[in-house]
Coordinates of C-alpha atoms in Angstrom, one line a residue:
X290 CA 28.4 -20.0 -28.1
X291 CA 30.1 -17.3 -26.0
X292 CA 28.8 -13.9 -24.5
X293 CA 25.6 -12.0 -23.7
X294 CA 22.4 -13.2 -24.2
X295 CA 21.4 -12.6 -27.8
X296 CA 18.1 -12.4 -30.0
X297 CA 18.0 -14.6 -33.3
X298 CA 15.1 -13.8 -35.7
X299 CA 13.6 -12.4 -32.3
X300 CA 13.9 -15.1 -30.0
X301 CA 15.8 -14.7 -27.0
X302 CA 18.7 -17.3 -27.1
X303 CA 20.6 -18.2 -23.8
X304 CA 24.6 -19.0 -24.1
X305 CA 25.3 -22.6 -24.1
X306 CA 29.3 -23.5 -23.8
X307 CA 28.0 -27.0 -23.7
X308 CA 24.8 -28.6 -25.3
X309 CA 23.6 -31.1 -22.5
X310 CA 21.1 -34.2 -23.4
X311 CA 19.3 -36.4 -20.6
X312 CA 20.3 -39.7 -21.1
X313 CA 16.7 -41.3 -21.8
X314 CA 17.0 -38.8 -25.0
X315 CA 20.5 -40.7 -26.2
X316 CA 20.9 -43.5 -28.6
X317 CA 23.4 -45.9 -27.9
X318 CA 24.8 -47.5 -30.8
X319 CA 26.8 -51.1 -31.1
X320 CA 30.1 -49.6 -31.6
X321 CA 30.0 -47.7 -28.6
X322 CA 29.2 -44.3 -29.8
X323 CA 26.3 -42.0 -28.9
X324 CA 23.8 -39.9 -30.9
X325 CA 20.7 -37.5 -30.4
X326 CA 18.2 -36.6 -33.3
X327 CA 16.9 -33.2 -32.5
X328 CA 14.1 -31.8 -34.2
X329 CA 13.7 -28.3 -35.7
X330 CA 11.5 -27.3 -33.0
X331 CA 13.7 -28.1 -30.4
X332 CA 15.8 -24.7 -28.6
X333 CA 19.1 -26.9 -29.1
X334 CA 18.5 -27.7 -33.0
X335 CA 17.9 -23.5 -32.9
X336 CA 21.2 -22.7 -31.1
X337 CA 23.6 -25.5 -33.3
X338 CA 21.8 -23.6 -36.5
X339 CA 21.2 -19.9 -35.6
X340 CA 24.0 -19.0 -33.2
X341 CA 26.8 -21.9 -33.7
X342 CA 26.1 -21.9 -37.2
X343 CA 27.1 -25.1 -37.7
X344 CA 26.4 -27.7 -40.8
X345 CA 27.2 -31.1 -41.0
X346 CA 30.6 -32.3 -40.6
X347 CA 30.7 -29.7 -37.8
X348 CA 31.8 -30.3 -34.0
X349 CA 30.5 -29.0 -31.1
X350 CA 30.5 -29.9 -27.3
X351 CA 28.0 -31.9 -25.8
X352 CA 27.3 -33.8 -22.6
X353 CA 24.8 -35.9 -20.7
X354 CA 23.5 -35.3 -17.6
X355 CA 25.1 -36.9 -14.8
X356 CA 27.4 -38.2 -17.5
X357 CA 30.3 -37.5 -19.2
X358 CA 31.2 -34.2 -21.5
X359 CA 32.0 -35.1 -25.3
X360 CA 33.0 -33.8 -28.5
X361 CA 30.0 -34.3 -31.2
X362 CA 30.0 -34.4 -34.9
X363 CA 27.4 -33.2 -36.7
X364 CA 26.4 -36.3 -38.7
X365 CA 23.8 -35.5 -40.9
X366 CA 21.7 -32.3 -40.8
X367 CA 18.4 -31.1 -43.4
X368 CA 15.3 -28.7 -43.0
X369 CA 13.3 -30.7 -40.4
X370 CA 16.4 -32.4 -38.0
X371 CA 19.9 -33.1 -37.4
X372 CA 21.6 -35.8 -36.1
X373 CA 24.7 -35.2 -33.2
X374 CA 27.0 -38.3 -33.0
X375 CA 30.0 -38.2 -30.2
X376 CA 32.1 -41.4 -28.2
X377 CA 31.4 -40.9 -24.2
X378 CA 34.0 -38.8 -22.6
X379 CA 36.4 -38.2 -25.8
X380 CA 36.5 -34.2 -26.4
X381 CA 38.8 -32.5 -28.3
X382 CA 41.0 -30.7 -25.9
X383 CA 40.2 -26.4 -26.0
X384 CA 40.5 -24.0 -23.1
X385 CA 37.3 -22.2 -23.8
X386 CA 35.5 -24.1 -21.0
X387 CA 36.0 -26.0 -17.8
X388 CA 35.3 -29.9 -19.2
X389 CA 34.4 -31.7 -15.6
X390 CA 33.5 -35.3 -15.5
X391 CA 32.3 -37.4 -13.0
X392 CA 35.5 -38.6 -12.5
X393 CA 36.9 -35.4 -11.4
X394 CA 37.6 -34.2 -8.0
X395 CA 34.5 -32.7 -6.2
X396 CA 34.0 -29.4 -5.9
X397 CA 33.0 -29.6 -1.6
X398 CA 30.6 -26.7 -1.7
X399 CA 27.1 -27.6 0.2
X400 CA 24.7 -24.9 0.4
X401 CA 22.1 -24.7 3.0
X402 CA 20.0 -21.8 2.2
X403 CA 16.8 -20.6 4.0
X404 CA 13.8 -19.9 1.5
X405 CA 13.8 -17.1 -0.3
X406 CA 11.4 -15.4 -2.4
X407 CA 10.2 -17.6 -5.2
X408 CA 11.3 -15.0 -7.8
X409 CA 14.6 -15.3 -5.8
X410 CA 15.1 -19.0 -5.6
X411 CA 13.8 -19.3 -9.8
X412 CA 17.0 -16.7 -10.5
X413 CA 19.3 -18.8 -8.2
X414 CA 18.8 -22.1 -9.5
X415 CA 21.3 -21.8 -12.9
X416 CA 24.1 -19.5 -11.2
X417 CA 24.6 -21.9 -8.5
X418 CA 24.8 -25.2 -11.0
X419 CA 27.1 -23.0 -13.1
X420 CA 29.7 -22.4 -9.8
X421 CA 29.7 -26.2 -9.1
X422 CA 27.6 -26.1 -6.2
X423 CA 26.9 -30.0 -5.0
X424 CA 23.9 -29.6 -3.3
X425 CA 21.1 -27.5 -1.9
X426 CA 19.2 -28.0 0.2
X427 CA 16.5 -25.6 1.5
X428 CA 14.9 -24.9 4.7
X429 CA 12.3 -22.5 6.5
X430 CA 13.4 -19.4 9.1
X431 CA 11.2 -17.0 10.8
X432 CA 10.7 -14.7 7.5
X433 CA 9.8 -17.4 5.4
X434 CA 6.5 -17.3 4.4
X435 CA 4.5 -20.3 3.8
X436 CA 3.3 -20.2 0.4
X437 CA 6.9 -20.0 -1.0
X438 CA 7.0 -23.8 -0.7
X439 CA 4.5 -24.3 -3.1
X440 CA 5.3 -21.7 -5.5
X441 CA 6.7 -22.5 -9.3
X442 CA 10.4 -22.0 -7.9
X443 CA 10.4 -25.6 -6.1
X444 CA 8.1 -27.2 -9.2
X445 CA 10.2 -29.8 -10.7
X446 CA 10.3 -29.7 -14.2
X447 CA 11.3 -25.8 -13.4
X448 CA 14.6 -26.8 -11.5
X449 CA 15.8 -28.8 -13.9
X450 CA 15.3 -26.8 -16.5
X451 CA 17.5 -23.7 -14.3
X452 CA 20.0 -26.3 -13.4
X453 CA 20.8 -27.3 -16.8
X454 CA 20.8 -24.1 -18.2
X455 CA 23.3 -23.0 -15.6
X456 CA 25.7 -26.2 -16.8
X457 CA 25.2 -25.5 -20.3
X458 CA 26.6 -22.4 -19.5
X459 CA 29.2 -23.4 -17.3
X460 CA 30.1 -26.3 -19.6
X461 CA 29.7 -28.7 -16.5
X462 CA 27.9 -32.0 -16.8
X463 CA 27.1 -32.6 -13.0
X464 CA 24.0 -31.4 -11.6
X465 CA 23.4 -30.4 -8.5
X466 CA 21.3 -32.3 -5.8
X467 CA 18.0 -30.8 -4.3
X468 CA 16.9 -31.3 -1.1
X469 CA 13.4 -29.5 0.5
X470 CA 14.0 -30.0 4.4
X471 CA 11.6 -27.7 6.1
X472 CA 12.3 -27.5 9.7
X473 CA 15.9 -26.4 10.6
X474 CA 17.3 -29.1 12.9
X475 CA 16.0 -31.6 10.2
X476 CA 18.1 -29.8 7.7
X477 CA 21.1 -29.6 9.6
X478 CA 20.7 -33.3 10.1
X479 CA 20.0 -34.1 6.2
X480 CA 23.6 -32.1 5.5
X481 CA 25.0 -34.7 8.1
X482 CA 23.9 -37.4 6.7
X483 CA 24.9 -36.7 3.2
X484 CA 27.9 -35.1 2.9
X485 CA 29.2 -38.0 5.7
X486 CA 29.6 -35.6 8.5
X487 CA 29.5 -36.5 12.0
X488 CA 27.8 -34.8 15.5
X489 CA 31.5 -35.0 16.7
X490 CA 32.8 -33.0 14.1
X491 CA 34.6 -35.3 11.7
X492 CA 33.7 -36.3 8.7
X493 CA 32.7 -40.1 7.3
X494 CA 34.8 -41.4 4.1
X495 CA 33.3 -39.9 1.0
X496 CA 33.8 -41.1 -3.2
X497 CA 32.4 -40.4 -6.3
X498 CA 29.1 -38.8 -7.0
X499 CA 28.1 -40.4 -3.4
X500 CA 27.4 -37.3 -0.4
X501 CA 24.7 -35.7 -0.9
X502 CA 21.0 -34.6 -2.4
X503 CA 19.4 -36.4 -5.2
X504 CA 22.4 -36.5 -7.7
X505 CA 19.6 -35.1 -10.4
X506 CA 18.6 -32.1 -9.4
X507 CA 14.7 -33.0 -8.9
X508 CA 13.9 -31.5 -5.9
X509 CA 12.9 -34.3 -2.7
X510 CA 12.4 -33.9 0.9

């Protein structure tokens, strides 16, 4: 769905331009196809029904994190679940939404950020997955006071949840990687070492998702 953020039956409903799945969550079937079962409970099973409107038969797009962006059908759908079915990367072409893949050429955009506020960080996490941002990595500076590093902004299960609400929105699949380094020289090292750059100024061959963070956006130091 496109636009603001709307209310359906009085529940606040973010947009999602792509529905993402992680991969434990996905069923691989013998003929090479993929489905997810969502429960009525569950905020994506709201958004197909509420705001897509969608009933079976319908398509919408779908992807898996750290995967590949798809076109699913809805295969079967009734009061208490639905069933999404789709074949790994095969999308039926529209120009509603960027459709990136692993595949596709990087977006070279590593951000090194000192702390910020927690309530900062918690609102930065989706806009910067939505621009394509590769990694982040955080680290401390002279105004950075100490209990932001154990605040809810850096709690795990938190920053995934931002990140792929800033892809769902974005319609990317790849999320960005975290990475907590706290003292600065550390930091500037980390960035070295994994997007392949050198003391000297060049840079080391680089491919693939390979060059930085954790690939997943847990948060690591």
């Amino acid at each position: 769905g496109k636009g603001p953020r709307r209310s359906v039956r009085g529940v606040r409903v973010e947009c999602r331009n792509r529905i993402l799945f992680r991969r434990e969550e996905v069923d691989e079937r013998d003929d090479g196809a993929e489905s997810v079962t969502l429960a009525l409970g569950d905020s994506r099973s709201e958004h197909v029904r509420g705001v897509l409107k969608l009933t079976a038969g319908d398509s919408l797009r779908v992807g898996v994190v750290n995967g590949s962006p798809a076109t699913a059908v809805v295969s079967t759908m009734d009061a208490t679940s639905m069933t999404l079915t789709w074949r790994p990367g095969v999308e039926t072409p529209d120009g509603d939404t960027a459709r990136r893949s692993l595949t596709a050429p990087l977006v070279d955009v590593d951000l090194l950020l000192a702390m910020p506020r927690p309530k900062v960080m918690t609102r930065l996490w989706a806009p910067l997955a939505s621009i394509g941002v590769r990694n982040v990595y955080l680290t401390n500076a002279s105004r950075v006071e100490r209990y932001y590093w154990d605040s809810k902004a850096l709690d795990e299960a938190k920053v995934v949840s931002e990140l792929t609400r800033g892809l769902e929105q974005s319609g990317d699949v790849r999320m960005p990687g975290v990475c907590v380094v706290r003292r600065f020289p550390a930091a500037v090292d980390a960035v070295r070492e994994m997007t392949g750059a050198r003391r000297d100024g060049g840079h080391a061959a680089r491919g693939g998702r390979e060059g930085g963070g954790n690939g997943g956006g847990e948060p690591r130091e």
